[in-house]
Amino acid sequence: MNESQVSPKVRGREATRAKLLDAAGEVFAEVGLGEASVERICERAGFTRGAFYSNFASKDEMFIELATLVARERVDAVRSRIDEIAIDCDATDVTVIIRALDVFGDDRASAMLMSEITIHAMRDADFAAAYSVQIDAVTAEVVQLIDEIVEAKGLRLKLPADDAARIIVGVWSDSSVRAAIANLEPEQLAAQRTRELSQIVDLLIVR
């Protein structure tokens, strides 16, 4: 079924669901899962509790869907950026990786939301199992990116690509969290992350 065949009722329901998820992302980032009440999410989205429960069985169900959506968007964004960068023959091994990861977002709210998702995963085994699949998908995209760069530029790594990818993603995450704690502006965060990722990538490459 193409978009023109979707009924106005279905489109309206999808729009309501999307607004609720956007509002939930903001609220979860601001106050955490425990303090993010259904009422608070509905107020932020401009809907009633009835609208919430016609779309989600519970707050936990919404949180799982939000975490999955965030991870899927990351995978799609990294893949898209890899395809864009692949045609740029002048890009260096360092800048290619950084430019691919820059799609993850530079704002403080994004870092806070991802931290909240991570904390919940550490507390809830079922949630952790589901979300780990999404984390692995993101890492797999970075592994593919590294493999493509290594082959295209005739480089050698000191570690297997999957280990290098996890290190790079870990540094990216740590840099984003520390920037959020320091309340850095997006431009400052980007500069800090570029510097730190450049250093790590340089250490991973055999010169």
XYZ file of N, CA and C in Angstrom:
621
model
N 0.848 -1.190 0.000
C 0.000 0.000 0.000
C 0.886 1.244 0.000
N 0.666 2.144 -1.005
C 1.458 3.358 -1.023
C 0.812 4.425 -0.159
N 1.516 5.561 -0.004
C 1.060 6.588 0.924
C -0.291 7.156 0.538
N -0.562 7.260 -0.773
C -1.820 7.838 -1.228
C -3.009 6.960 -0.883
N -2.757 5.676 -0.599
C -3.834 4.748 -0.272
C -4.104 4.658 1.222
N -3.271 5.305 2.035
C -3.457 5.283 3.478
C -4.598 6.230 3.840
N -5.530 5.766 4.641
C -6.694 6.561 4.988
C -6.310 7.710 5.917
N -7.094 8.809 5.899
C -6.828 9.931 6.809
C -6.820 9.496 8.274
N -7.677 8.515 8.622
C -7.733 8.032 10.002
C -6.410 7.390 10.399
N -5.851 6.579 9.495
C -4.577 5.912 9.781
C -3.455 6.937 9.864
N -3.457 7.902 8.942
C -2.426 8.945 8.980
C -2.519 9.755 10.269
N -3.745 10.032 10.691
C -3.931 10.778 11.930
C -3.423 10.010 13.131
N -3.672 8.702 13.148
C -3.198 7.865 14.255
C -1.665 7.823 14.269
N -1.072 7.714 13.090
C 0.386 7.674 13.007
C 0.988 9.001 13.470
N 0.322 10.111 13.112
C 0.818 11.423 13.525
C 0.727 11.585 15.037
N -0.378 11.108 15.614
C -0.546 11.178 17.069
C 0.530 10.357 17.769
N 0.758 9.156 17.259
C 1.768 8.274 17.854
C 3.157 8.914 17.776
N 3.468 9.518 16.630
C 4.771 10.152 16.452
C 4.945 11.332 17.409
N 3.893 12.130 17.587
C 3.970 13.267 18.508
C 4.157 12.799 19.947
N 3.478 11.727 20.311
C 3.633 11.174 21.656
C 5.058 10.677 21.878
N 5.623 10.021 20.884
C 6.990 9.520 21.003
C 7.989 10.669 21.089
N 7.779 11.716 20.294
C 8.664 12.882 20.360
C 8.598 13.522 21.747
N 7.372 13.682 22.256
C 7.199 14.278 23.580
C 7.834 13.397 24.643
N 7.663 12.084 24.522
C 8.244 11.160 25.497
C 9.761 11.242 25.496
N 10.346 11.358 24.306
C 11.802 11.489 24.226
C 12.298 12.702 24.978
N 11.588 13.818 24.844
C 11.970 15.039 25.551
C 11.831 14.868 27.063
N 10.701 14.294 27.487
C 10.435 14.145 28.916
C 11.384 13.129 29.550
N 11.600 11.993 28.887
C 12.527 10.985 29.411
C 13.922 11.582 29.583
N 14.345 12.407 28.601
C 15.669 13.018 28.678
C 15.752 14.011 29.827
N 14.660 14.715 30.077
C 14.670 15.764 31.092
C 14.593 15.224 32.516
N 13.716 14.247 32.745
C 13.459 13.824 34.133
C 13.703 12.346 34.387
N 14.005 11.565 33.349
C 14.232 10.134 33.531
C 12.951 9.330 33.435
N 13.095 8.042 33.268
C 11.942 7.160 33.090
C 11.030 7.155 34.312
N 11.619 7.141 35.511
C 10.813 7.051 36.723
C 9.900 8.238 36.939
N 10.370 9.429 36.613
C 9.593 10.643 36.838
C 8.753 11.043 35.627
N 8.914 10.346 34.531
C 8.180 10.688 33.305
C 6.801 10.038 33.341
N 5.840 10.723 33.926
C 4.487 10.176 34.035
C 3.753 10.252 32.704
N 2.735 9.408 32.559
C 1.901 9.438 31.360
C 1.270 10.819 31.206
N 0.823 11.403 32.317
C 0.199 12.725 32.269
C 1.179 13.771 31.744
N 2.417 13.684 32.184
C 3.421 14.664 31.768
C 3.709 14.537 30.280
N 3.795 13.305 29.798
C 4.040 13.074 28.373
C 2.866 13.588 27.544
N 1.639 13.299 27.987
C 0.446 13.743 27.256
C 0.361 15.263 27.223
N 0.674 15.893 28.339
C 0.634 17.354 28.388
C 1.633 17.950 27.407
N 2.841 17.379 27.347
C 3.874 17.875 26.430
C 3.427 17.690 24.975
N 2.768 16.576 24.685
C 2.332 16.287 23.308
C 1.040 17.001 22.934
N 0.286 17.435 23.958
C -0.984 18.100 23.688
C -2.133 17.139 23.479
N -2.063 15.960 24.116
C -3.100 14.949 23.978
C -3.615 14.519 25.353
N -4.682 13.749 25.331
C -5.272 13.225 26.561
C -4.690 11.845 26.879
N -4.973 11.373 28.089
C -4.569 10.019 28.465
C -5.209 8.992 27.529
N -6.422 9.305 27.070
C -7.090 8.393 26.153
C -6.293 8.200 24.878
N -5.720 9.282 24.372
C -4.897 9.190 23.165
C -3.660 8.335 23.421
N -3.110 8.486 24.630
C -1.927 7.689 24.979
C -2.276 6.197 24.964
N -3.320 5.839 25.702
C -3.631 4.416 25.862
C -4.280 3.788 24.632
N -4.655 4.601 23.666
C -5.119 4.031 22.411
C -3.944 3.691 21.500
N -2.747 4.144 21.898
C -1.539 3.878 21.111
C -0.529 2.991 21.832
N -0.515 3.052 23.168
C 0.468 2.288 23.937
C -0.209 1.644 25.136
N 0.189 0.414 25.434
C -0.388 -0.288 26.576
C 0.149 0.253 27.892
N 1.383 0.772 27.869
C 2.009 1.263 29.095
C 3.158 2.193 28.753
N 3.665 2.863 29.772
C 4.830 3.731 29.593
C 6.056 2.909 29.207
N 6.196 1.722 29.793
C 7.338 0.867 29.463
C 7.309 0.447 27.993
N 6.115 0.135 27.489
C 6.011 -0.237 26.083
C 6.447 0.920 25.197
N 6.017 2.126 25.572
C 6.416 3.314 24.809
C 7.924 3.498 24.849
N 8.521 3.283 26.014
C 9.961 3.482 26.159
C 10.732 2.505 25.282
N 10.282 1.264 25.231
C 10.938 0.263 24.382
C 10.834 0.661 22.916
N 9.651 1.118 22.503
C 9.485 1.536 21.106
C 10.358 2.745 20.799
N 10.446 3.684 21.737
C 11.274 4.869 21.530
C 12.739 4.482 21.386
N 13.213 3.589 22.251
C 14.609 3.148 22.183
C 14.897 2.443 20.866
N 13.955 1.618 20.418
C 14.111 0.918 19.144
C 14.123 1.903 17.983
N 13.252 2.900 18.063
C 13.183 3.915 17.016
C 14.481 4.705 16.938
N 15.011 5.090 18.078
C 16.273 5.838 18.108
C 17.395 5.017 17.482
N 17.478 3.743 17.860
C 18.531 2.874 17.320
C 18.368 2.675 15.817
N 17.114 2.482 15.373
C 16.876 2.282 13.942
C 17.244 3.528 13.145
N 16.916 4.696 13.697
C 17.263 5.947 13.028
C 18.773 6.101 12.935
N 19.471 5.671 13.967
C 20.939 5.731 13.932
C 21.500 4.835 12.832
N 20.985 3.619 12.771
C 21.453 2.684 11.748
C 21.212 3.254 10.354
N 20.002 3.740 10.120
C 19.658 4.280 8.803
C 20.494 5.509 8.469
N 20.712 6.367 9.469
C 21.470 7.596 9.235
C 22.938 7.300 8.942
N 23.522 6.370 9.683
C 24.925 6.004 9.439
C 25.082 5.374 8.065
N 24.137 4.505 7.705
C 24.203 3.864 6.395
C 24.100 4.887 5.267
N 23.191 5.836 5.437
C 23.022 6.886 4.440
C 24.272 7.742 4.329
N 24.846 8.078 5.478
C 26.054 8.903 5.461
C 27.233 8.158 4.846
N 27.334 6.862 5.103
C 28.397 6.061 4.499
C 28.290 6.105 2.985
N 27.062 5.965 2.472
C 26.850 5.990 1.016
C 27.241 7.339 0.434
N 26.959 8.436 1.173
C 27.309 9.771 0.711
C 28.825 9.962 0.678
N 29.483 9.514 1.726
C 30.922 9.730 1.851
C 31.703 8.849 0.878
N 31.120 7.719 0.507
C 31.822 6.767 -0.367
C 32.265 7.405 -1.679
N 31.547 8.428 -2.129
C 31.890 9.055 -3.408
C 32.891 10.198 -3.232
N 33.246 10.499 -2.010
C 34.185 11.585 -1.725
C 35.595 11.019 -1.640
N 36.322 11.090 -2.725
C 37.645 10.472 -2.787
C 38.688 11.251 -1.994
N 38.381 12.498 -1.642
C 39.356 13.323 -0.945
C 39.274 13.190 0.565
N 38.240 12.494 1.055
C 38.080 12.364 2.499
C 39.201 11.510 3.077
N 39.697 11.887 4.260
C 40.751 11.116 4.902
C 40.147 10.024 5.773
N 40.999 9.099 6.208
C 40.522 8.004 7.039
C 39.889 8.502 8.324
N 40.416 9.593 8.892
C 39.885 10.130 10.138
C 38.567 10.860 9.910
N 38.535 11.746 8.940
C 37.334 12.564 8.726
C 36.157 11.735 8.248
N 36.389 10.677 7.513
C 35.289 9.832 7.045
C 34.540 9.236 8.228
N 35.262 8.678 9.170
C 34.630 8.055 10.330
C 33.890 9.098 11.163
N 34.518 10.231 11.398
C 33.882 11.270 12.201
C 32.633 11.792 11.522
N 32.699 12.006 10.220
C 31.543 12.521 9.486
C 30.393 11.514 9.500
N 30.709 10.242 9.487
C 29.651 9.227 9.535
C 28.962 9.222 10.887
N 29.736 9.392 11.955
C 29.163 9.364 13.297
C 28.464 10.666 13.675
N 28.746 11.732 12.963
C 28.133 13.019 13.296
C 26.628 13.028 13.092
N 26.063 12.033 12.439
C 24.608 11.979 12.253
C 23.902 11.651 13.569
N 24.629 11.251 14.594
C 24.004 10.844 15.844
C 23.422 12.006 16.633
N 23.755 13.233 16.298
C 23.179 14.368 17.014
C 24.160 14.999 17.979
N 24.067 16.323 18.096
C 25.016 17.069 18.908
C 24.396 17.713 20.135
N 23.091 17.585 20.322
C 22.468 18.325 21.405
C 22.509 17.557 22.723
N 22.391 18.304 23.806
C 22.461 17.742 25.148
C 21.315 16.769 25.402
N 20.117 17.099 24.891
C 18.955 16.237 25.102
C 19.166 14.852 24.515
N 19.803 14.767 23.346
C 20.065 13.466 22.724
C 20.972 12.615 23.595
N 22.022 13.241 24.138
C 22.949 12.511 25.015
C 22.240 12.049 26.278
N 21.361 12.884 26.822
C 20.634 12.522 28.038
C 19.653 11.381 27.775
N 18.974 11.431 26.629
C 18.037 10.358 26.290
C 18.773 9.039 26.130
N 19.902 9.048 25.419
C 20.646 7.811 25.222
C 21.187 7.277 26.542
N 21.565 8.164 27.456
C 22.028 7.719 28.769
C 20.889 7.076 29.544
N 19.696 7.652 29.451
C 18.531 7.092 30.132
C 18.194 5.706 29.580
N 18.277 5.559 28.262
C 18.034 4.261 27.634
C 19.058 3.236 28.118
N 20.327 3.646 28.180
C 21.395 2.747 28.626
C 21.188 2.313 30.072
N 20.837 3.265 30.931
C 20.606 2.951 32.345
C 19.465 1.952 32.496
N 18.381 2.167 31.747
C 17.238 1.253 31.833
C 17.629 -0.141 31.345
N 18.472 -0.202 30.317
C 18.924 -1.491 29.802
C 19.726 -2.251 30.852
N 20.475 -1.529 31.682
C 21.260 -2.180 32.731
C 20.378 -2.697 33.863
N 19.168 -2.143 33.985
C 18.269 -2.544 35.069
C 17.238 -3.570 34.647
N 16.965 -3.674 33.358
C 15.887 -4.534 32.866
C 16.438 -5.506 31.837
N 16.482 -6.787 32.181
C 17.103 -7.795 31.313
C 16.371 -7.948 29.988
N 15.037 -7.925 30.013
C 14.280 -8.073 28.771
C 14.519 -6.887 27.841
N 14.506 -5.703 28.412
C 14.774 -4.506 27.618
C 16.203 -4.550 27.074
N 17.137 -4.980 27.895
C 18.537 -5.053 27.482
C 18.718 -5.991 26.294
N 18.043 -7.123 26.333
C 18.174 -8.096 25.245
C 17.671 -7.514 23.928
N 16.536 -6.818 23.999
C 15.964 -6.242 22.782
C 16.827 -5.100 22.258
N 17.306 -4.265 23.167
C 18.072 -3.109 22.738
C 19.479 -3.486 22.275
N 20.030 -4.562 22.808
C 21.364 -5.006 22.385
C 21.394 -5.338 20.901
N 20.291 -5.848 20.393
C 20.197 -6.153 18.959
C 20.379 -4.875 18.147
N 19.760 -3.784 18.609
C 19.869 -2.519 17.907
C 21.290 -1.941 18.020
N 21.899 -2.083 19.191
C 23.273 -1.598 19.370
C 24.211 -2.340 18.422
N 24.022 -3.649 18.311
C 24.865 -4.450 17.422
C 24.698 -4.020 15.972
N 23.474 -3.615 15.605
C 23.229 -3.174 14.233
C 23.982 -1.882 13.932
N 23.983 -0.958 14.899
C 24.734 0.291 14.724
C 26.225 -0.005 14.597
N 26.727 -0.857 15.485
C 28.152 -1.198 15.459
C 28.524 -1.876 14.147
N 27.641 -2.719 13.631
C 27.902 -3.399 12.358
C 28.062 -2.396 11.215
N 27.297 -1.306 11.250
C 27.436 -0.281 10.224
C 28.797 0.400 10.323
N 29.267 0.641 11.539
C 30.573 1.256 11.720
C 31.675 0.291 11.286
N 31.502 -0.997 11.561
C 32.467 -2.006 11.106
C 32.567 -1.983 9.586
N 31.422 -1.928 8.933
C 31.429 -1.894 7.460
C 32.122 -0.632 6.957
N 31.846 0.485 7.624
C 32.496 1.741 7.258
C 34.010 1.605 7.368
N 34.485 1.056 8.485
C 35.922 0.902 8.688
C 36.519 -0.012 7.628
N 35.856 -1.126 7.339
C 36.343 -2.051 6.312
C 36.471 -1.359 4.959
N 35.478 -0.535 4.624
C 35.495 0.163 3.338
C 36.638 1.170 3.266
N 36.869 1.878 4.380
C 37.954 2.863 4.410
C 39.311 2.172 4.308
N 39.476 1.099 5.079
C 40.744 0.365 5.077
C 41.071 -0.154 3.682
N 40.063 -0.707 3.007
C 40.287 -1.248 1.663
C 40.552 -0.138 0.651
N 39.769 0.934 0.722
C 39.889 2.010 -0.269
C 41.213 2.756 -0.145
N 41.730 2.886 1.059
C 42.918 3.698 1.271
C 44.175 2.872 1.569
N 44.054 1.542 1.474
C 45.212 0.690 1.676
C 45.791 0.775 3.071
N 44.933 0.851 4.065
C 45.383 0.987 5.447
C 45.426 -0.365 6.149
N 46.087 -0.385 7.304
C 46.074 -1.561 8.170
C 45.722 -1.122 9.579
N 44.880 -1.930 10.248
C 44.484 -1.625 11.617
C 45.274 -2.469 12.603
N 45.450 -1.940 13.803
C 46.128 -2.684 14.853
C 45.200 -3.688 15.520
N 43.888 -3.547 15.286
C 42.874 -4.428 15.874
C 41.900 -4.864 14.794
N 41.153 -5.956 15.020
C 40.085 -6.318 14.087
C 39.076 -5.183 13.985
N 38.405 -5.081 12.845
C 37.492 -3.966 12.601
C 36.368 -3.896 13.624
N 35.857 -5.047 14.091
C 34.757 -5.004 15.055
C 35.216 -4.445 16.400
N 36.450 -4.769 16.804
C 36.987 -4.201 18.039
C 37.226 -2.701 17.883
N 37.760 -2.306 16.718
C 37.995 -0.886 16.460
C 36.678 -0.115 16.473
N 35.638 -0.704 15.906
C 34.330 -0.042 15.849
C 33.779 0.190 17.245
N 33.885 -0.805 18.108
C 33.358 -0.661 19.470
C 34.134 0.401 20.252
N 35.429 0.489 20.023
C 36.230 1.516 20.677
C 35.805 2.906 20.198
N 35.634 3.037 18.898
C 35.263 4.331 18.318
C 33.888 4.769 18.806
N 32.919 3.854 18.777
C 31.570 4.185 19.241
C 31.590 4.511 20.730
N 32.423 3.778 21.495
C 32.529 4.041 22.925
C 33.087 5.427 23.206
N 34.102 5.825 22.467
C 34.675 7.159 22.642
C 33.660 8.219 22.250
N 32.936 7.976 21.155
C 31.898 8.927 20.736
C 30.869 9.114 21.853
N 30.401 8.021 22.424
C 29.381 8.084 23.474
C 29.916 8.797 24.713
N 31.132 8.440 25.119
C 31.726 9.051 26.307
C 31.912 10.552 26.118
N 32.359 10.940 24.946
C 32.559 12.359 24.664
C 31.245 13.119 24.718
N 30.185 12.514 24.176
C 28.872 13.159 24.178
C 28.332 13.319 25.598
N 28.524 12.291 26.432
C 28.042 12.361 27.813
C 28.791 13.426 28.594
N 30.105 13.464 28.450
C 30.884 14.470 29.186
C 30.538 15.883 28.719
N 30.260 16.028 27.438
C 29.862 17.336 26.919
C 28.509 17.755 27.489
N 27.603 16.777 27.651
C 26.290 17.079 28.230
C 26.435 17.493 29.688
N 27.296 16.800 30.413
C 27.529 17.145 31.823
C 28.106 18.556 31.941
N 28.998 18.887 31.028
C 29.620 20.224 31.039
C 28.718 21.277 30.406
N 27.576 20.827 29.850
C 26.614 21.733 29.207
C 27.264 22.528 28.076
N 28.051 21.839 27.251
C 28.712 22.496 26.130
C 27.709 22.806 25.026
N 27.992 23.849 24.281
C 27.199 24.164 23.103
C 27.494 23.136 22.013
N 26.556 22.942 21.055
C 26.766 21.949 19.995
C 28.097 22.101 19.264
N 28.509 23.357 18.996
C 29.766 23.568 18.286
C 30.956 23.122 19.128
N 30.885 23.370 20.434
C 31.958 22.947 21.339
C 32.006 21.431 21.440
N 30.820 20.805 21.511
C 30.751 19.348 21.572
C 31.377 18.737 20.327
N 31.010 19.270 19.147
C 31.534 18.737 17.887
C 33.056 18.860 17.836
N 33.578 19.996 18.294
C 35.030 20.197 18.280
C 35.727 19.218 19.217
N 35.148 19.015 20.414
C 35.731 18.081 21.380
C 35.714 16.664 20.828
N 34.591 16.266 20.257
C 34.467 14.910 19.744
C 35.397 14.678 18.554
N 35.502 15.670 17.676
C 36.401 15.549 16.529
C 37.831 15.340 16.986
N 38.252 16.117 17.981
C 39.615 16.002 18.497
C 39.864 14.624 19.102
N 38.934 14.143 19.923
C 39.133 12.873 20.610
C 39.039 11.685 19.653
N 38.088 11.742 18.726
C 37.981 10.648 17.758
C 39.197 10.609 16.842
N 39.701 11.769 16.480
C 40.895 11.818 15.627
C 42.064 11.139 16.317
N 42.215 11.393 17.603
C 43.306 10.779 18.353
C 43.155 9.262 18.427
N 41.926 8.802 18.661
C 41.692 7.362 18.769
C 41.917 6.672 17.424
N 41.354 7.250 16.361
C 41.530 6.650 15.037
C 43.002 6.574 14.675
N 43.740 7.619 15.007
C 45.169 7.645 14.699
C 45.896 6.520 15.432
N 45.474 6.226 16.667
C 46.103 5.159 17.445
C 45.776 3.768 16.889
N 44.640 3.647 16.216
C 44.200 2.348 15.714
C 44.813 1.975 14.369
N 45.390 2.930 13.693
C 45.927 2.710 12.348
C 47.423 2.465 12.406
N 47.877 1.450 11.668
C 49.310 1.163 11.561
C 49.935 2.182 10.615
N 50.889 2.928 11.110
C 51.555 3.942 10.291
C 52.851 3.410 9.708
